[in-house]
Short mmCIF file of C-alpha atoms in Angstrom, two decimals:
data_model
loop_
_atom_site.label_atom_id
_atom_site.label_comp_id
_atom_site.label_asym_id
_atom_site.label_seq_id
_atom_site.Cartn_x
_atom_site.Cartn_y
_atom_site.Cartn_z
CA MET A 1 24.24 7.21 -9.33
CA SER A 2 25.30 9.15 -5.85
CA VAL A 3 22.23 8.69 -3.06
CA TYR A 4 23.26 12.37 -1.81
CA THR A 5 22.96 15.33 -3.50
CA ARG A 6 23.23 17.51 -1.03
CA THR A 7 20.46 19.32 -3.27
CA GLY A 8 17.87 18.94 -0.20
CA ASP A 9 19.92 20.39 2.43
CA ASP A 10 17.36 23.49 2.23
CA GLY A 11 14.47 21.66 2.75
CA THR A 12 13.14 21.30 -0.98
CA THR A 13 13.34 17.97 -2.72
CA GLY A 14 12.76 17.81 -7.00
CA LEU A 15 9.49 16.36 -8.43
CA ILE A 16 9.79 14.31 -11.36
CA GLY A 17 9.67 16.69 -14.42
CA GLY A 18 12.17 19.13 -12.43
CA SER A 19 10.36 20.22 -9.95
CA ARG A 20 11.28 21.86 -6.56
CA VAL A 21 8.72 21.62 -3.72
CA PRO A 22 9.18 21.54 0.85
CA LYS A 23 9.38 18.33 2.12
CA SER A 24 6.71 19.79 3.67
CA ASP A 25 4.50 18.88 0.85
CA LEU A 26 1.18 17.13 0.56
CA ARG A 27 2.99 15.56 -2.07
CA LEU A 28 5.98 14.37 -0.17
CA GLU A 29 3.84 13.18 2.02
CA ALA A 30 1.50 11.05 0.23
CA TYR A 31 4.62 9.44 -1.85
CA GLY A 32 6.44 9.18 1.52
CA THR A 33 3.63 7.17 2.83
CA VAL A 34 3.01 4.25 0.11
CA ASP A 35 7.16 4.86 0.30
CA GLU A 36 6.15 3.42 4.46
CA LEU A 37 3.42 1.26 3.43
CA ASN A 38 5.93 -0.44 0.72
CA SER A 39 8.44 -1.26 3.29
CA TRP A 40 6.25 -2.77 5.79
CA ILE A 41 4.93 -5.04 3.50
CA GLY A 42 8.99 -5.78 2.46
CA LEU A 43 8.81 -7.12 5.88
CA ILE A 44 5.81 -8.74 5.63
CA ARG A 45 6.91 -10.49 2.74
CA SER A 46 11.03 -11.28 4.33
CA GLN A 47 8.62 -13.99 7.07
CA ASP A 48 7.76 -16.91 7.05
CA ILE A 49 4.44 -17.01 4.73
CA MET A 50 3.79 -18.33 1.54
CA GLN A 51 5.20 -18.47 -1.66
CA SER A 52 2.14 -17.74 -2.79
CA ASP A 53 1.73 -14.66 -0.84
CA LYS A 54 5.11 -13.39 -1.47
CA GLU A 55 5.03 -13.43 -5.06
CA GLU A 56 1.56 -11.02 -4.72
CA LEU A 57 3.50 -8.83 -2.25
CA ILE A 58 6.36 -8.80 -4.70
CA GLN A 59 3.71 -7.61 -7.36
CA ILE A 60 1.50 -5.27 -5.43
CA GLN A 61 5.22 -3.84 -4.08
CA ASN A 62 5.80 -2.91 -7.66
CA LYS A 63 2.55 -1.32 -7.96
CA LEU A 64 3.13 0.48 -5.31
CA PHE A 65 6.75 1.60 -6.90
CA VAL A 66 5.01 2.96 -10.23
CA ILE A 67 2.18 4.30 -7.37
CA GLY A 68 5.21 6.67 -5.22
CA ALA A 69 6.73 7.34 -9.18
CA ARG A 70 3.17 8.33 -10.36
CA LEU A 71 2.68 11.11 -6.99
CA ALA A 72 6.02 12.00 -7.56
CA THR A 73 5.65 13.36 -10.62
CA ASP A 74 5.07 16.80 -11.74
CA THR A 75 2.19 16.16 -14.30
CA ASP A 76 2.57 19.75 -15.46
CA ARG A 77 5.56 19.02 -16.72
CA VAL A 78 5.44 15.34 -17.62
CA ASP A 79 2.69 12.67 -18.63
CA ASN A 80 4.13 9.77 -17.76
CA LYS A 81 0.64 8.17 -17.06
CA GLU A 82 0.94 5.75 -19.55
CA HIS A 83 4.55 4.35 -18.70
CA LEU A 84 3.30 4.37 -15.04
CA PRO A 85 0.00 2.68 -15.62
CA CYS A 86 -2.57 1.75 -12.09
CA CYS A 87 -6.06 0.20 -13.65
CA ASP A 88 -9.20 -1.22 -12.70
CA GLU A 89 -6.90 -4.78 -13.44
CA ASP A 90 -4.83 -4.03 -10.57
CA VAL A 91 -7.94 -3.58 -8.90
CA LYS A 92 -10.17 -6.00 -9.71
CA GLN A 93 -6.12 -8.60 -8.82
CA LEU A 94 -6.16 -7.91 -6.01
CA GLU A 95 -10.76 -8.33 -5.36
CA LYS A 96 -10.33 -12.10 -7.37
CA GLU A 97 -6.91 -12.62 -4.46
CA MET A 98 -9.35 -11.44 -1.67
CA ASP A 99 -11.82 -13.76 -3.15
CA LYS A 100 -9.46 -16.72 -3.28
CA ILE A 101 -8.02 -16.43 0.19
CA LEU A 102 -11.53 -15.51 2.06
CA ALA A 103 -13.02 -19.32 0.46
CA ASP A 104 -10.82 -20.94 2.47
CA LEU A 105 -11.48 -19.18 5.66
CA PRO A 106 -13.52 -19.06 8.23
CA ALA A 107 -15.89 -16.40 8.00
CA LEU A 108 -15.68 -13.35 10.34
CA THR A 109 -18.35 -13.37 13.42
CA HIS A 110 -16.72 -10.77 15.33
CA PHE A 111 -14.24 -7.82 14.67
CA ILE A 112 -11.30 -9.40 15.83
CA LEU A 113 -8.16 -7.52 17.56
CA PRO A 114 -4.92 -6.35 15.69
CA GLY A 115 -2.07 -9.49 16.82
CA GLY A 116 -1.42 -12.94 17.23
CA ASN A 117 2.38 -13.65 15.95
CA ASP A 118 4.37 -11.17 14.32
CA PRO A 119 4.12 -11.63 10.82
CA VAL A 120 -0.36 -11.15 11.30
CA SER A 121 0.85 -8.25 13.45
CA TYR A 122 3.44 -6.82 10.00
CA CYS A 123 0.27 -7.48 8.37
CA HIS A 124 -2.45 -4.81 10.74
CA LEU A 125 0.98 -2.73 11.18
CA ALA A 126 1.11 -2.12 7.04
CA ARG A 127 -2.74 -2.02 6.70
CA THR A 128 -3.11 0.58 9.17
CA VAL A 129 0.07 2.67 7.02
CA CYS A 130 -2.37 2.10 3.84
CA ARG A 131 -5.41 3.35 5.55
CA ARG A 132 -3.64 6.69 6.26
CA ALA A 133 -1.60 6.15 3.09
CA GLU A 134 -5.24 6.08 1.31
CA ARG A 135 -6.31 9.46 3.29
CA ASN A 136 -2.84 10.96 2.09
CA VAL A 137 -3.98 10.16 -1.26
CA TYR A 138 -7.05 11.36 -0.93
CA LYS A 139 -6.52 14.93 0.46
CA LEU A 140 -3.47 15.52 -2.42
CA SER A 141 -6.50 14.90 -4.96
CA GLN A 142 -8.21 17.52 -3.83
CA ASN A 143 -5.67 19.95 -5.04
CA VAL A 144 -3.88 17.67 -8.28
CA ASP A 145 -4.86 15.09 -10.57
CA ILE A 146 -4.54 12.47 -9.04
CA PRO A 147 -5.29 8.88 -10.76
CA HIS A 148 -8.39 7.95 -8.56
CA GLU A 149 -7.42 4.34 -9.27
CA ILE A 150 -4.75 4.54 -7.05
CA ILE A 151 -7.21 5.75 -5.12
CA LYS A 152 -9.42 2.74 -5.03
CA TYR A 153 -6.18 0.72 -5.74
CA LEU A 154 -5.09 1.76 -1.98
CA ASN A 155 -8.00 0.98 -0.40
CA ARG A 156 -8.71 -2.80 -1.77
CA LEU A 157 -4.94 -2.70 -0.76
CA SER A 158 -6.27 -2.05 2.63
CA ASP A 159 -8.38 -4.61 2.81
CA TYR A 160 -6.27 -7.44 1.00
CA LEU A 161 -3.79 -7.15 3.69
CA PHE A 162 -6.59 -7.35 6.44
CA VAL A 163 -7.91 -10.37 4.51
CA LEU A 164 -4.55 -11.60 4.68
CA SER A 165 -3.79 -11.57 8.09
CA ARG A 166 -6.51 -13.76 7.98
CA LYS A 167 -5.39 -15.76 6.34
CA VAL A 168 -1.81 -15.64 8.16
CA SER A 169 -3.01 -16.04 11.41
CA TYR A 170 -4.81 -19.35 10.10
CA ASP A 171 -1.67 -20.86 8.52
CA THR A 172 0.11 -20.26 11.46
CA GLY A 173 -2.09 -21.23 13.62
CA ALA A 174 -2.48 -18.06 15.84
CA ASP A 175 -5.88 -17.40 16.94
CA GLU A 176 -8.04 -14.58 16.37
CA ILE A 177 -8.94 -12.55 19.38
CA ALA A 178 -12.57 -10.85 19.41
CA TRP A 179 -13.19 -7.45 20.58
CA LYS A 180 -15.66 -7.43 23.41
CA ALA A 181 -17.22 -4.35 24.09
#
């Protein structure tokens, strides 16, 4: 399999199903942002964080590949819902992980400024990219049939990344700096 095909040199790209769309298409913005998010999560995973967190991030990265493939599919030509699922169980898994983490963290009593150390900052960067991905997928869903579970998953994932930032901050002894207006 060649990395380059030259078929995109005209400013278009192929969707799963064979149709071609301009690279400026909102669909590409949506799955491109999910891809960017996946890369940020890979950077978090490469940091010195707990192994259990790394394992959860691998599951999330695999799910983001599923979501990216769903978003890159021309559903007028291909039905891949069964092969590429994103469902309520995926959302519940994130909620379960957050509940487990939050049970061991001090209560949040104020807004906190992003930062503290590299791994915490990467969590915050991933969180903001996740929010952008969610917005792009929502915009796309106004014109293309997108399963609502994908939007819910991205929404919950941004919450998870915030909670993970707090956990990593706690685990590494980084200070959480309160926002002062």
